[in-house]
Amino acid sequence: VDFDLILEKVQALNAVAGEGPWQVEHRPGGAQLRQPQALPLVLFRNGIVVANGPLRPYEHPNTQQYLQDIVDGYFPSELQMCYPDGV
């Protein structure tokens, strides 16, 4: 696993998503500043942990797809169900 490449790609995706301390949330009749909610991704020698979930071994096909999406420059496809309007 190329940890440096994954971290580089995650930083690029964070920039696309508007990483920063505040975001504008549009509401009827106005807008409000809010801090974006982070989705933690922890890399270990033997797997990853996403959003404080269970350890996902690198050998598992879902983990491989998750990381391949990131390396390809895309947000992981499995997040589409949780974030249908995007990140």
Coordinates of C-alpha atoms in Angstrom, one line a residue:
V1 CA 0.0 0.0 0.0
D2 CA 1.4 3.4 -1.0
F3 CA 0.5 5.5 2.0
D4 CA 2.1 8.6 0.6
L5 CA 0.0 8.4 -2.6
I6 CA -3.2 7.8 -0.7
L7 CA -2.5 10.7 1.6
E8 CA -1.8 12.9 -1.4
K9 CA -5.0 11.9 -3.1
V10 CA -7.1 12.4 0.0
Q11 CA -5.7 15.9 0.4
A12 CA -6.6 16.7 -3.2
L13 CA -10.1 15.4 -2.7
N14 CA -10.4 17.4 0.5
A15 CA -9.5 20.5 -1.5
V16 CA -12.2 19.7 -4.1
A17 CA -14.7 19.2 -1.3
G18 CA -13.9 22.6 0.1
E19 CA -11.7 21.7 3.0
G20 CA -11.5 24.5 5.5
P21 CA -12.8 25.6 8.8
W22 CA -16.2 27.0 7.6
Q23 CA -18.7 26.5 4.8
V24 CA -21.8 28.4 3.8
E25 CA -25.0 26.5 4.3
H26 CA -27.8 28.0 2.3
R27 CA -31.2 28.0 4.0
P28 CA -34.6 29.4 3.1
G29 CA -34.3 33.2 3.6
G30 CA -30.6 33.3 4.1
A31 CA -27.4 31.4 4.8
Q32 CA -25.4 30.3 7.8
L33 CA -21.7 29.5 8.3
R34 CA -21.0 26.0 9.6
Q35 CA -18.0 23.8 10.2
P36 CA -17.9 20.8 7.8
Q37 CA -18.2 17.4 9.4
A38 CA -15.2 15.3 8.7
L39 CA -15.3 11.6 7.7
P40 CA -12.2 10.1 9.4
L41 CA -10.0 7.7 7.5
V42 CA -7.3 6.0 9.5
L43 CA -4.6 4.0 7.7
F44 CA -3.0 1.1 9.5
R45 CA -0.4 -1.4 8.5
N46 CA -3.0 -4.2 8.1
G47 CA -6.1 -2.2 7.0
I48 CA -8.2 1.0 7.2
V49 CA -10.9 2.3 9.5
V50 CA -13.5 4.6 8.0
A51 CA -15.7 6.8 10.2
N52 CA -14.8 4.9 13.4
G53 CA -16.1 1.7 11.9
P54 CA -14.4 -1.7 12.1
L55 CA -10.9 -2.5 10.7
R56 CA -11.2 -3.2 7.0
P57 CA -8.2 -5.4 5.9
Y58 CA -6.5 -4.3 2.7
E59 CA -7.1 -7.8 1.2
H60 CA -10.9 -7.3 1.3
P61 CA -12.4 -6.4 -2.1
N62 CA -14.5 -3.5 -0.7
T63 CA -11.4 -2.0 0.9
Q64 CA -9.4 -2.3 -2.3
Q65 CA -12.3 -0.6 -4.2
Y66 CA -12.5 2.2 -1.6
L67 CA -8.7 2.9 -2.0
Q68 CA -8.7 2.5 -5.7
D69 CA -11.4 5.1 -6.0
I70 CA -9.3 7.5 -4.0
V71 CA -6.1 6.8 -6.0
D72 CA -8.1 7.3 -9.2
G73 CA -9.1 10.8 -7.9
Y74 CA -12.7 10.0 -7.1
F75 CA -14.6 10.0 -3.8
P76 CA -15.2 6.4 -2.8
S77 CA -18.3 5.1 -4.6
E78 CA -19.7 3.5 -1.4
L79 CA -20.2 6.9 0.0
Q80 CA -22.8 7.7 -2.6
M81 CA -25.5 6.1 -0.5
C82 CA -24.7 8.1 2.6
Y83 CA -24.1 11.3 0.7
P84 CA -26.4 11.3 -2.3
D85 CA -26.0 15.0 -2.8
G86 CA -22.2 14.8 -2.8
V87 CA -19.7 15.8 -0.2

